[in-house]
PDB file of C-alpha atoms and ligand atoms in Angstrom:
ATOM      1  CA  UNK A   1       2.812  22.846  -4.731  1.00 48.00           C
ATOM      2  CA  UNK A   2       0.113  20.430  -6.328  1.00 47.00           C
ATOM      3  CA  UNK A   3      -3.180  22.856  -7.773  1.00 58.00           C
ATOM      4  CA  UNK A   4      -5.787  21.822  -6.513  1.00 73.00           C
ATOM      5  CA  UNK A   5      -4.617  20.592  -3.415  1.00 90.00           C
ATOM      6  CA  UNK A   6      -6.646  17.007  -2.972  1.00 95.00           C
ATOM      7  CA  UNK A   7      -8.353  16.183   0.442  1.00 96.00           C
ATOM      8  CA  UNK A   8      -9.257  12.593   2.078  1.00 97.00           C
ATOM      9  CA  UNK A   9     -12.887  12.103   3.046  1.00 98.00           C
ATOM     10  CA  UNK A  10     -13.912   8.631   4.684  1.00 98.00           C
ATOM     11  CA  UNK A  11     -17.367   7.950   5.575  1.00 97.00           C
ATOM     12  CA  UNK A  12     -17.587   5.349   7.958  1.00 97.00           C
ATOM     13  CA  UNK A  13     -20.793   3.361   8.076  1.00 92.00           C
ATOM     14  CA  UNK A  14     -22.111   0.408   9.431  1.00 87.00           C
ATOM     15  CA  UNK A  15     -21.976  -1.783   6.438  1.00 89.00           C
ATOM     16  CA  UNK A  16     -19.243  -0.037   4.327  1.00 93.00           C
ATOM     17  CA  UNK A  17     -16.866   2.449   3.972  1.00 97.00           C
ATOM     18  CA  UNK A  18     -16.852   4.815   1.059  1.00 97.00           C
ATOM     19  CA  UNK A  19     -13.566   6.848   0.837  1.00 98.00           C
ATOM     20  CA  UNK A  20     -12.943   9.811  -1.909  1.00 97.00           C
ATOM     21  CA  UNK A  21     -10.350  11.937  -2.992  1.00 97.00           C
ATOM     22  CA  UNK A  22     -11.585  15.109  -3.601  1.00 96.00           C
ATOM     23  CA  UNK A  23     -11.081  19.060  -4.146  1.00 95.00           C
ATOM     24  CA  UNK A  24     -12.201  21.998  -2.185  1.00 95.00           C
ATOM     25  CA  UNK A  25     -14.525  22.839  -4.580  1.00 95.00           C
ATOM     26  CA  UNK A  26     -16.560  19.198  -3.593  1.00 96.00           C
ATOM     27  CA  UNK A  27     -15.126  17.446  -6.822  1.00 96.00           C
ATOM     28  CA  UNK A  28     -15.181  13.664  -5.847  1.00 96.00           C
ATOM     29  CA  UNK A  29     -12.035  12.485  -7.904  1.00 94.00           C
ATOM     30  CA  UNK A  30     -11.668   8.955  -6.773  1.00 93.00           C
ATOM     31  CA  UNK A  31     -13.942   6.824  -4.737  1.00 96.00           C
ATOM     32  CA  UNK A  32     -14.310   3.267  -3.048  1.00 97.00           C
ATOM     33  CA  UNK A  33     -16.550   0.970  -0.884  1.00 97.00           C
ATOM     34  CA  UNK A  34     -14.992  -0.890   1.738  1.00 98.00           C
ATOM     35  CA  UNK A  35     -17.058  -3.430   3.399  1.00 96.00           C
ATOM     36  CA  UNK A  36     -17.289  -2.915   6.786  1.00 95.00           C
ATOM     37  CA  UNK A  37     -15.965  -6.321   8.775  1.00 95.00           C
ATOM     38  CA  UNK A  38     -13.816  -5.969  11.483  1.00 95.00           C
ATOM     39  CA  UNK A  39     -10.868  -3.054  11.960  1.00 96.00           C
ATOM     40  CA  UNK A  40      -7.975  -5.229  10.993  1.00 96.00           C
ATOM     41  CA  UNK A  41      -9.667  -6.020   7.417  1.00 96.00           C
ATOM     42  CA  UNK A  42     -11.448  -2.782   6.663  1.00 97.00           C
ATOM     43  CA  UNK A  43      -8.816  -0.028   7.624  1.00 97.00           C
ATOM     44  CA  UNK A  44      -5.317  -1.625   6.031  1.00 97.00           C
ATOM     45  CA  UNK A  45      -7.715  -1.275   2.937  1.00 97.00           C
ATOM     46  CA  UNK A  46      -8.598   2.526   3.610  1.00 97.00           C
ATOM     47  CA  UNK A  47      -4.743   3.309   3.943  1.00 96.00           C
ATOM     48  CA  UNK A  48      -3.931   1.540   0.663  1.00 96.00           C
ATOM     49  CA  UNK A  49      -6.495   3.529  -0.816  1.00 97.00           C
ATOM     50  CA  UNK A  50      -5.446   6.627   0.173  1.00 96.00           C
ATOM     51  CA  UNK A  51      -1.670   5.521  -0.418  1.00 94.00           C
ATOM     52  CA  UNK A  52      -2.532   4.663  -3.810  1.00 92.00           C
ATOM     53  CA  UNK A  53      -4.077   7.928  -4.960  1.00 83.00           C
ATOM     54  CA  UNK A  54      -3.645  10.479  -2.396  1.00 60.00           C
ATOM     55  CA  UNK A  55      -0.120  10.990  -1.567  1.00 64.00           C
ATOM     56  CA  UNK A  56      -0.500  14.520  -1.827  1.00 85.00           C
ATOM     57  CA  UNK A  57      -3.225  14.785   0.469  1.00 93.00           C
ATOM     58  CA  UNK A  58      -3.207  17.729   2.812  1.00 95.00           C
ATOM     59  CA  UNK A  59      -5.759  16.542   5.266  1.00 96.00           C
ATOM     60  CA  UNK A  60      -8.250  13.972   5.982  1.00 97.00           C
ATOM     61  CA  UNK A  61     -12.171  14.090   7.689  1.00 98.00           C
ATOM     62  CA  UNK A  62     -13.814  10.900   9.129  1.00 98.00           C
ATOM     63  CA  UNK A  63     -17.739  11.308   9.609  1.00 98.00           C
ATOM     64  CA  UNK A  64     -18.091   7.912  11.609  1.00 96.00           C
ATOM     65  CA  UNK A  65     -21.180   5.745  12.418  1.00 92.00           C
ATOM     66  CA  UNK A  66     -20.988   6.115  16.063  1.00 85.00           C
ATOM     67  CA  UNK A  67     -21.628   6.509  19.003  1.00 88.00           C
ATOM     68  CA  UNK A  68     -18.243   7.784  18.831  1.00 93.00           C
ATOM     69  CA  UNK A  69     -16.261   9.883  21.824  1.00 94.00           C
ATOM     70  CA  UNK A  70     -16.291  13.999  20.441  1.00 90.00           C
ATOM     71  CA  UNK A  71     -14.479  14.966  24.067  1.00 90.00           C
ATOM     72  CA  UNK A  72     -11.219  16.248  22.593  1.00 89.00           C
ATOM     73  CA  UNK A  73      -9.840  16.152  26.167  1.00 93.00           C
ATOM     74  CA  UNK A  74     -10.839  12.396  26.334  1.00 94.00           C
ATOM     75  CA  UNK A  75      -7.719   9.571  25.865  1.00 95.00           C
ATOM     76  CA  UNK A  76     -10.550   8.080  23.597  1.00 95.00           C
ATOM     77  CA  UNK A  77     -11.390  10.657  21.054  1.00 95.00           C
ATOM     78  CA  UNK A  78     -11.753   9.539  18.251  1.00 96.00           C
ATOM     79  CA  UNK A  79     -12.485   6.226  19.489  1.00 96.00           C
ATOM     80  CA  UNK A  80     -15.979   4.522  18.328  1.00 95.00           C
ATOM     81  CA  UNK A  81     -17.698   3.426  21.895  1.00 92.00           C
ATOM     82  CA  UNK A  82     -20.303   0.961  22.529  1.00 85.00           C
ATOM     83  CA  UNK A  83     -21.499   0.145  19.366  1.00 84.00           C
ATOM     84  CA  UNK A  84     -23.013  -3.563  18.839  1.00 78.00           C
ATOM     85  CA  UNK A  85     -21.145  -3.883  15.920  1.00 85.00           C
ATOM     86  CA  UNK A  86     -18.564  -7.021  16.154  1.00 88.00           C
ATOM     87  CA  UNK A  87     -14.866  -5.727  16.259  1.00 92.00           C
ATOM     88  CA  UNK A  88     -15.707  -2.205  16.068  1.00 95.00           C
ATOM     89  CA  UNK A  89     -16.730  -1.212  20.000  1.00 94.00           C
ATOM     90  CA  UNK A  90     -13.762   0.979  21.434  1.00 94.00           C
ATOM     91  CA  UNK A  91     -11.997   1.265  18.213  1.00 96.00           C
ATOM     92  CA  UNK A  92      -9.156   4.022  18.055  1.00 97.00           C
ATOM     93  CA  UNK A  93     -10.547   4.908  14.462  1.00 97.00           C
ATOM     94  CA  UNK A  94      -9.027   8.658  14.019  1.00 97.00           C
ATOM     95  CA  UNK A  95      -5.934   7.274  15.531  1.00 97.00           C
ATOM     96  CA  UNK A  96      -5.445   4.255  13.341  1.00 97.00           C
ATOM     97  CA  UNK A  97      -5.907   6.334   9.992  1.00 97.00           C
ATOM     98  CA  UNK A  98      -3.675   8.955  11.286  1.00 96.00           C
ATOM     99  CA  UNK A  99      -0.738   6.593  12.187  1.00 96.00           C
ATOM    100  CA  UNK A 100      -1.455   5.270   8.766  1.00 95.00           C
ATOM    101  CA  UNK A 101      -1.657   8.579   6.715  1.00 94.00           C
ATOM    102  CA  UNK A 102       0.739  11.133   8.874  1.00 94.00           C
ATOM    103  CA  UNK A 103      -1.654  13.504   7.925  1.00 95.00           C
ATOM    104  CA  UNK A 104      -4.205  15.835   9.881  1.00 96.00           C
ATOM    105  CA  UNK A 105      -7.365  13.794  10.537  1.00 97.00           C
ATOM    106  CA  UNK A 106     -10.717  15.495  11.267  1.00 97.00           C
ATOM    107  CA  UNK A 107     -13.371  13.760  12.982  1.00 96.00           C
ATOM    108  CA  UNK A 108     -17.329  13.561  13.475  1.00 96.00           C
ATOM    109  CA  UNK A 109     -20.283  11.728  13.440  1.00 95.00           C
ATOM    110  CA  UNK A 110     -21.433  10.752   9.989  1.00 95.00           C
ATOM    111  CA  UNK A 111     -24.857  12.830  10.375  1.00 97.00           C
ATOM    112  CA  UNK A 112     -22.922  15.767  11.601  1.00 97.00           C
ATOM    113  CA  UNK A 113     -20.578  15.342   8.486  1.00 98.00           C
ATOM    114  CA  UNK A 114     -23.198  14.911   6.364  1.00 98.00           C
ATOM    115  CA  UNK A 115     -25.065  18.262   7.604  1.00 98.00           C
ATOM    116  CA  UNK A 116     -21.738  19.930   7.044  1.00 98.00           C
ATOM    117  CA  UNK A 117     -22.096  19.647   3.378  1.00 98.00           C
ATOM    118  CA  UNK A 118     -25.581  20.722   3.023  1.00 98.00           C
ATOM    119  CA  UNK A 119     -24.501  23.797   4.810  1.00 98.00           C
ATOM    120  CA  UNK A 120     -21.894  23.863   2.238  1.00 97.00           C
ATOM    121  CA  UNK A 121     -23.127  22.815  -1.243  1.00 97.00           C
ATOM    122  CA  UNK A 122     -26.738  21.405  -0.637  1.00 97.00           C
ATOM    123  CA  UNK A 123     -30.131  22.476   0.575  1.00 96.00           C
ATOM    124  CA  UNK A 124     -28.867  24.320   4.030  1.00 98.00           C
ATOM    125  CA  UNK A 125     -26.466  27.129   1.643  1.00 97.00           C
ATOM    126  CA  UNK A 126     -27.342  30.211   3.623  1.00 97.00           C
ATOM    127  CA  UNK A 127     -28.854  29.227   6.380  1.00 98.00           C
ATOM    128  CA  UNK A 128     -28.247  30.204  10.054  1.00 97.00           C
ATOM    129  CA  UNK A 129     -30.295  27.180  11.233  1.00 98.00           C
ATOM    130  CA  UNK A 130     -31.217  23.765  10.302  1.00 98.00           C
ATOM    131  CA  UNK A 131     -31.649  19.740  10.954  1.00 98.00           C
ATOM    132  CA  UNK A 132     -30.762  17.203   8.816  1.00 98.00           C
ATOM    133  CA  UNK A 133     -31.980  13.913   9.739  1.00 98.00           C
ATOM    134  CA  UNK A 134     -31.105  10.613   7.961  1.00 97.00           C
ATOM    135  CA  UNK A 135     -33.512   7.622   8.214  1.00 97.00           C
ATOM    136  CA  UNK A 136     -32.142   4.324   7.169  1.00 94.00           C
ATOM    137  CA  UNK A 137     -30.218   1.376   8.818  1.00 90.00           C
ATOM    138  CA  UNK A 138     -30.888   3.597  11.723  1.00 93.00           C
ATOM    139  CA  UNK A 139     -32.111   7.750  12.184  1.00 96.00           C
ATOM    140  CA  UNK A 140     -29.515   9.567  12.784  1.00 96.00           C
ATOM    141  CA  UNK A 141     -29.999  13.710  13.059  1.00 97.00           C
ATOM    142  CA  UNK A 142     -27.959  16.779  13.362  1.00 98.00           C
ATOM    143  CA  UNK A 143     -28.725  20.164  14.086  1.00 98.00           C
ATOM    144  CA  UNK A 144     -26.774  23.255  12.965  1.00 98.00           C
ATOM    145  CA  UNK A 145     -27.589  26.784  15.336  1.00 97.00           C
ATOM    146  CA  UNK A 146     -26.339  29.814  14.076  1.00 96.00           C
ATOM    147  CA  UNK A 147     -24.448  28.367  12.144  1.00 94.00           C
ATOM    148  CA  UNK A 148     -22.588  25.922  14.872  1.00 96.00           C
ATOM    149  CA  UNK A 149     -23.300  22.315  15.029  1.00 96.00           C
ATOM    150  CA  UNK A 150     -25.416  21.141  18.279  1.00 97.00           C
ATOM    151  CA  UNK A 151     -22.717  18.988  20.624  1.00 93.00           C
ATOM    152  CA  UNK A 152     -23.478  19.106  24.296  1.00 91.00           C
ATOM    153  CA  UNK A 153     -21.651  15.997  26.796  1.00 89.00           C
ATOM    154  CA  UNK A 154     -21.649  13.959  23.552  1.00 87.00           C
ATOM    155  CA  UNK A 155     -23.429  14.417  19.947  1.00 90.00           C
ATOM    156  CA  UNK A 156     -27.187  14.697  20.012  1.00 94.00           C
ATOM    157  CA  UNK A 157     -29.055  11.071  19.731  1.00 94.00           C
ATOM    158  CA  UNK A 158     -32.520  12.560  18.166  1.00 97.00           C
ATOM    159  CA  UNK A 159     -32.951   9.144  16.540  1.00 96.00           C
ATOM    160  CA  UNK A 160     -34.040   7.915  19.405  1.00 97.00           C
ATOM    161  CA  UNK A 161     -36.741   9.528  20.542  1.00 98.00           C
ATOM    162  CA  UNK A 162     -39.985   8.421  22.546  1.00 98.00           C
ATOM    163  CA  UNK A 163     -42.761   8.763  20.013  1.00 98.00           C
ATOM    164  CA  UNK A 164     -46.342   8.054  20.459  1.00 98.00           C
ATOM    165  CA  UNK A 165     -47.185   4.381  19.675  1.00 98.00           C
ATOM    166  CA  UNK A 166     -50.343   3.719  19.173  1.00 98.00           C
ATOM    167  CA  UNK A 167     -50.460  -0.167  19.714  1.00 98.00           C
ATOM    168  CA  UNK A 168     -54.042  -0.510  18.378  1.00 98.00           C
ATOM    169  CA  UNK A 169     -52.911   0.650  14.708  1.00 97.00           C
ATOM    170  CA  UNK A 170     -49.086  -0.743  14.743  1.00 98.00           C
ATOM    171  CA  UNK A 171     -48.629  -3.648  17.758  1.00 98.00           C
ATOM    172  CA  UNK A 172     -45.175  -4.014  16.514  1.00 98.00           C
ATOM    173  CA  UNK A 173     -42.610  -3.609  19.269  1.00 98.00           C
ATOM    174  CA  UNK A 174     -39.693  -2.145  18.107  1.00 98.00           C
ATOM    175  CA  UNK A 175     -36.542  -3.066  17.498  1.00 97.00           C
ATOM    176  CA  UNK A 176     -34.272  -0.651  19.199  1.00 95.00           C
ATOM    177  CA  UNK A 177     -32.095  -3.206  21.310  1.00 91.00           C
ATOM    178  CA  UNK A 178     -32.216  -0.361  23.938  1.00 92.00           C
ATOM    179  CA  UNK A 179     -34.981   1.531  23.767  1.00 96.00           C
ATOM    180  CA  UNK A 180     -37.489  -1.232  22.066  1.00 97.00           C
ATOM    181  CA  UNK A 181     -40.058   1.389  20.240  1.00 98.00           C
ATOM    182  CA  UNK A 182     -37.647   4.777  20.138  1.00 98.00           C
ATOM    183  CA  UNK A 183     -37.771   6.166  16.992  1.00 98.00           C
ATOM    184  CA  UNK A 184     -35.296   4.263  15.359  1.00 97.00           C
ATOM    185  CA  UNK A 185     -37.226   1.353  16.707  1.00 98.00           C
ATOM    186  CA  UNK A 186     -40.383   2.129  14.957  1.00 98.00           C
ATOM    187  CA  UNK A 187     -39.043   3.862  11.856  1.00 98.00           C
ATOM    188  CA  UNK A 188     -35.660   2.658  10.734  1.00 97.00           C
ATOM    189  CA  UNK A 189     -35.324   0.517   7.591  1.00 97.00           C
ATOM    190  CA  UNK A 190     -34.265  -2.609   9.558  1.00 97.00           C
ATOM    191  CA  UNK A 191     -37.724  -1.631  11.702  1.00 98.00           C
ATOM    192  CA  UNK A 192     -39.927  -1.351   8.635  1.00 98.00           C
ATOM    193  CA  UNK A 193     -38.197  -5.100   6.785  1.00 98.00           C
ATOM    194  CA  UNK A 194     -39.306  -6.574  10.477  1.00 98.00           C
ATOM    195  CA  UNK A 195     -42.726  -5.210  10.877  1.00 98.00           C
ATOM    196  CA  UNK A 196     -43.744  -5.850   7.261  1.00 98.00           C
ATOM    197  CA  UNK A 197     -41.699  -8.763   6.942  1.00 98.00           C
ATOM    198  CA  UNK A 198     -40.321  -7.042   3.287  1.00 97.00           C
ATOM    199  CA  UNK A 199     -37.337  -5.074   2.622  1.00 96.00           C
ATOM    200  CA  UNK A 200     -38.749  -1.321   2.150  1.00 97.00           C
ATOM    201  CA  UNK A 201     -37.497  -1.387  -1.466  1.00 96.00           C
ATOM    202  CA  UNK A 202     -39.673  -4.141  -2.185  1.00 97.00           C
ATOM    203  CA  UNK A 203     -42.719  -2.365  -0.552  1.00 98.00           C
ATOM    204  CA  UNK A 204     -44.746  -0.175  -3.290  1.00 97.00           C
ATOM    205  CA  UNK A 205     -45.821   3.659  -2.922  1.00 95.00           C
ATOM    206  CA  UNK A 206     -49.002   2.852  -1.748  1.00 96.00           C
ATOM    207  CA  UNK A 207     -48.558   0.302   0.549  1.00 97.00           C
ATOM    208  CA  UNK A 208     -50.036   1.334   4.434  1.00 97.00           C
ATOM    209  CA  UNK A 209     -46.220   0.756   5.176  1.00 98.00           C
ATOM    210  CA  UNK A 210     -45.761   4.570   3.832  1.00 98.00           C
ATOM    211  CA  UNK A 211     -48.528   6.168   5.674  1.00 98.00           C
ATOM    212  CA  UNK A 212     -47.288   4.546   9.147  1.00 98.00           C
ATOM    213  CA  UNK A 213     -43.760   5.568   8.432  1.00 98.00           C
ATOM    214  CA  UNK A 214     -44.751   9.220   7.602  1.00 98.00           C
ATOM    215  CA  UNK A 215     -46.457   9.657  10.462  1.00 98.00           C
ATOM    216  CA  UNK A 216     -43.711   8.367  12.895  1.00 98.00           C
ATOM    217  CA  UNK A 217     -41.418  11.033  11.287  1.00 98.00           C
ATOM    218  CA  UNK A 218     -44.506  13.743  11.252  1.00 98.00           C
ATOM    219  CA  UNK A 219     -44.083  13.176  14.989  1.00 98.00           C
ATOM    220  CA  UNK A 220     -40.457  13.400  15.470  1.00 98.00           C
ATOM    221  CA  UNK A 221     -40.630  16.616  13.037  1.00 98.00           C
ATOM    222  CA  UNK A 222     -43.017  17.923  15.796  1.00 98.00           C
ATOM    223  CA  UNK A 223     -41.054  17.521  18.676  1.00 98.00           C
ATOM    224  CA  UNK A 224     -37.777  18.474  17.040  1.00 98.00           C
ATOM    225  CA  UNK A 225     -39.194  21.864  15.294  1.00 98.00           C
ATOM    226  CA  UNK A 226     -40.921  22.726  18.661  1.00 98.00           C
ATOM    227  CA  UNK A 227     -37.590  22.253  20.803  1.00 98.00           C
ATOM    228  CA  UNK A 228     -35.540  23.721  17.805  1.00 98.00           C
ATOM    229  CA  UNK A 229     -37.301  25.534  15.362  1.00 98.00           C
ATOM    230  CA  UNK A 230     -34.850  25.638  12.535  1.00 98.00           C
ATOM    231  CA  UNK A 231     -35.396  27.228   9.153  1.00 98.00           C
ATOM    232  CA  UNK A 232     -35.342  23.687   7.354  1.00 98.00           C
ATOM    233  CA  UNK A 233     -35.256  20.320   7.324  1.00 98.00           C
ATOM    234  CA  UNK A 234     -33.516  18.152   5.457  1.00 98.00           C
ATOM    235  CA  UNK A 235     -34.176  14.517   5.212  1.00 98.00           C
ATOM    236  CA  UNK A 236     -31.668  12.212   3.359  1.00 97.00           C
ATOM    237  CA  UNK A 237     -31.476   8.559   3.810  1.00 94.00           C
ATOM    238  CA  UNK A 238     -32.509   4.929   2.151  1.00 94.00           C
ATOM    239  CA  UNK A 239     -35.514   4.970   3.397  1.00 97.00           C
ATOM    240  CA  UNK A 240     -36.868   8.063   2.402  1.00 97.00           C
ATOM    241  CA  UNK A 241     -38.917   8.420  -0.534  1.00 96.00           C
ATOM    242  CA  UNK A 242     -40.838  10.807  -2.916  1.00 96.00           C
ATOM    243  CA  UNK A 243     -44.301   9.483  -1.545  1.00 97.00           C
ATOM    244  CA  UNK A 244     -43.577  10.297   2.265  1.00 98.00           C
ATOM    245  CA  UNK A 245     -43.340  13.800   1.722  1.00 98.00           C
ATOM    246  CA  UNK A 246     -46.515  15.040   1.102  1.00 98.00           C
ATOM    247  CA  UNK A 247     -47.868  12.996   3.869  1.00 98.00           C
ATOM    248  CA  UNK A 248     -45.338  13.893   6.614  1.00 98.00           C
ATOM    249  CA  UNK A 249     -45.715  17.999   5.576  1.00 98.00           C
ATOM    250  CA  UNK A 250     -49.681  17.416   5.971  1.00 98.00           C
ATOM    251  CA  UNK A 251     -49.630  15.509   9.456  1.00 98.00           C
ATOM    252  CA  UNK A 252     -46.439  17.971  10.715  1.00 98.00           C
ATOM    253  CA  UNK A 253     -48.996  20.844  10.151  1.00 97.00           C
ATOM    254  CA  UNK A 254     -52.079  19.520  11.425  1.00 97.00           C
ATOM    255  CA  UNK A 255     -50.125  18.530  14.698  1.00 97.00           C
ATOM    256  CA  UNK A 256     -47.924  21.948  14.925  1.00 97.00           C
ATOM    257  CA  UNK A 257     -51.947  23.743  14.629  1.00 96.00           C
ATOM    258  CA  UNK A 258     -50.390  27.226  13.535  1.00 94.00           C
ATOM    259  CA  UNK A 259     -49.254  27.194  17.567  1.00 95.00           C
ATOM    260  CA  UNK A 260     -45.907  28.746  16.169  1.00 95.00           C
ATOM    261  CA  UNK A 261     -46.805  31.407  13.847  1.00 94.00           C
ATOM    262  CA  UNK A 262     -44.386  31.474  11.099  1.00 95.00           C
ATOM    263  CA  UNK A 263     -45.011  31.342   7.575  1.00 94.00           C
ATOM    264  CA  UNK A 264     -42.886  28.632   7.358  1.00 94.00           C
ATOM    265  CA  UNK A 265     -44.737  26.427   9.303  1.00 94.00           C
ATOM    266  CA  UNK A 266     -48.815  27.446   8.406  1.00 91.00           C
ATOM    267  CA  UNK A 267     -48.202  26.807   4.914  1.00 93.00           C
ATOM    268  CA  UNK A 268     -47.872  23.842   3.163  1.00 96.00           C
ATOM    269  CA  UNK A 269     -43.751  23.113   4.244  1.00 98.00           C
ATOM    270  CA  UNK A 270     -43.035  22.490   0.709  1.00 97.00           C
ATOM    271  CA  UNK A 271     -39.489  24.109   0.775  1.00 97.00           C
ATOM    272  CA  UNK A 272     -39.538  23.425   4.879  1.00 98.00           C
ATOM    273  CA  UNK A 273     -39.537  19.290   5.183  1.00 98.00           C
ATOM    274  CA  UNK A 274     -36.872  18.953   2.413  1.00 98.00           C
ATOM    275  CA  UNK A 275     -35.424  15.767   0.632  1.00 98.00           C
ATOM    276  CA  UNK A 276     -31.446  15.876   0.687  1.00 98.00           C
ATOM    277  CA  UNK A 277     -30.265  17.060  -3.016  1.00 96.00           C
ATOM    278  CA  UNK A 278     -26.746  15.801  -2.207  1.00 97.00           C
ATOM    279  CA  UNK A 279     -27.316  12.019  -1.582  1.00 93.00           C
ATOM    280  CA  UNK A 280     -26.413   9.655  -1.551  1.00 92.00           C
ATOM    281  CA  UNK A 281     -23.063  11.397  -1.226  1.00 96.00           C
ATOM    282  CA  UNK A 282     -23.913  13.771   1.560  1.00 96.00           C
ATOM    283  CA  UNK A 283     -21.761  11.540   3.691  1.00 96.00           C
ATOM    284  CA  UNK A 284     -18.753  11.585   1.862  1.00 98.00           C
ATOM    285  CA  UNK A 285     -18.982  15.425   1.083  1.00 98.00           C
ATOM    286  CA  UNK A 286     -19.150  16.412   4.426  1.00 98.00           C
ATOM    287  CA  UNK A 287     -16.154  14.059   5.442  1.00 98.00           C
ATOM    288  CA  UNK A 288     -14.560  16.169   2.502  1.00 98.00           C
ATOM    289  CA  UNK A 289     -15.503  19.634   4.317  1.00 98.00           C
ATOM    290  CA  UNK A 290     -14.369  17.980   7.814  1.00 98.00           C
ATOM    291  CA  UNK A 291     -10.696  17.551   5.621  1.00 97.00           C
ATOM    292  CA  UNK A 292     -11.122  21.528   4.627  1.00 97.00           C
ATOM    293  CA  UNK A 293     -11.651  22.591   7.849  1.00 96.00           C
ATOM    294  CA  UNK A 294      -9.042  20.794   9.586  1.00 94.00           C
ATOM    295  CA  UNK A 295      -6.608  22.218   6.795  1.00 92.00           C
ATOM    296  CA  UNK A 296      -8.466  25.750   7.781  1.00 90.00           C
ATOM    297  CA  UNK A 297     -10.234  26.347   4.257  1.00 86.00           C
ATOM    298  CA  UNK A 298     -13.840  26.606   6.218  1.00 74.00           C
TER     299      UNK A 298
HETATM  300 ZN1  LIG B 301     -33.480   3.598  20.625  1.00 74.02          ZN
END
């Protein structure tokens, strides 16, 4: 009997693929990027990964970019659906890795995974309720509710959201390629290089660009605490900064006007609108506690 026993995690994103051997205890032992091309490139490599330093591995978790089919009685979970992405739309992901691997292969969106492991290790420890919402290539968020994740037909798509737009102040359109100015569309870091024709990294902390994208999120924040009202939440992601914070906390509590009367939200959200203290590996950890719960150590 190997001590510890070692777990696969795989988070599969749009532009790569990290994989990690790791420990129940959330010790990352061994880790790789895959780019993400097509499915017969990317996953022989994720096998001979795993192959070469995992052949003890009890179980494996996939937090996938998505969408992705969670109906367990569907002949396609596991299955990424109708993503854009070349090669990738209808893709029998969990069952390709577990023909590879022979092992048992848990699977979930990459948001859910990654709110998985704040519950576990990061900001959510102790909680009975919270969101944690990514903002990046695109938003992605997941909600956990006493302590269960939020799944209803399929997993939630909060990223994509109707906002107000207020053309006068930002005429951009959008760039959702199905919703035009959701969310995503407005706030995303693909959205924020087109509008201010810049990748966000170049763009400096005081740059109008912040200001914009702190209110967008202020008003997702409203609508999501006022259908949800979790304890926390958590924002990890690329795009998210130091400087957006105190911006986003100010504008959430203006908007939310003390109309829900919680300490938590009439004071000044400090330890309520959160950064993520587990990036960027939030991803990969909570593929590693989909692993431990398929194995039944969750
Ligand atoms: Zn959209």
């Amino acid at each position: 009997m190997p001590s510890p026993a070692h777990f696969g995690a795989i988070e599969a994103g749009g532009s790569k693929f990290v994989c990690a051997v790791g420990t129940p205890d959330g010790k990352l032992l061994h880790r790789i990027r895959i780019p993400t091309t097509t499915p017969a490139e990317t996953l022989p490599q994720v096998a001979a990964f795993f192959r070469s330093h995992g052949e003890d591995l009890t179980a494996i978790g996939i937090g996938s970019f998505g969408p992705i089919e969670m109906d367990r009685s569907s002949p396609r979970y596991g299955f990424i659906t109708s993503t854009p992405k070349p090669g990738w739309s209808q893709c029998d992901l969990l069952g390709i890795v577990r023909k590879a691997l022979g092992v048992p292969v848990a699977f979930d969106t990459d948001v859910n995974a990654a709110a998985r492991a704040e519950a576990r290790w990061g900001t959510a420890r102790g909680l009975r309720s919270f969101m944690y919402v990514t903002v990046g290539t695109g938003i992605g968020a997941a909600a956990m509710i006493d302590k269960s994740i939020l799944q209803g037909l399929s997993h939630p798509e909060m990223g994509h959201i109707r906002i107000p737009h207020d053309l006068t102040r930002d005429p951009f359109a959008g760039i959702c390629p199905y919703h035009g100015d959701c969310l995503e569309g407005l706030a995303s870091g693909p959205a924020i290089a087109a509008r201010w024709k810049t990748s966000p990294a170049a763009l400096p902390p005081e740059h109008s660009a912040w200001t914009l994208e702190a209110e967008y999120l202020a008003l997702a924040c409203v609508n999501w605490i006022s259908t949800l009202v979790p304890e926390r939440v958590i924002f990890g992601g690329g795009v998210m900064r130091p400087n957006i914070f105190p911006i986003m906390r100010s504008r959430v509590r203006t908007l939310l006007n003390s109309y829900i009367d919680l300490p938590e939200l009439t004071g000044d959200l400090g330890s309520y609108l959160v950064p993520s203290t587990l990036e960027p590996d939030a991803g990969v950890l909570g593929a590693l506690v989909l692993a431990l719960q398929v194995a039944g150590l969750s």
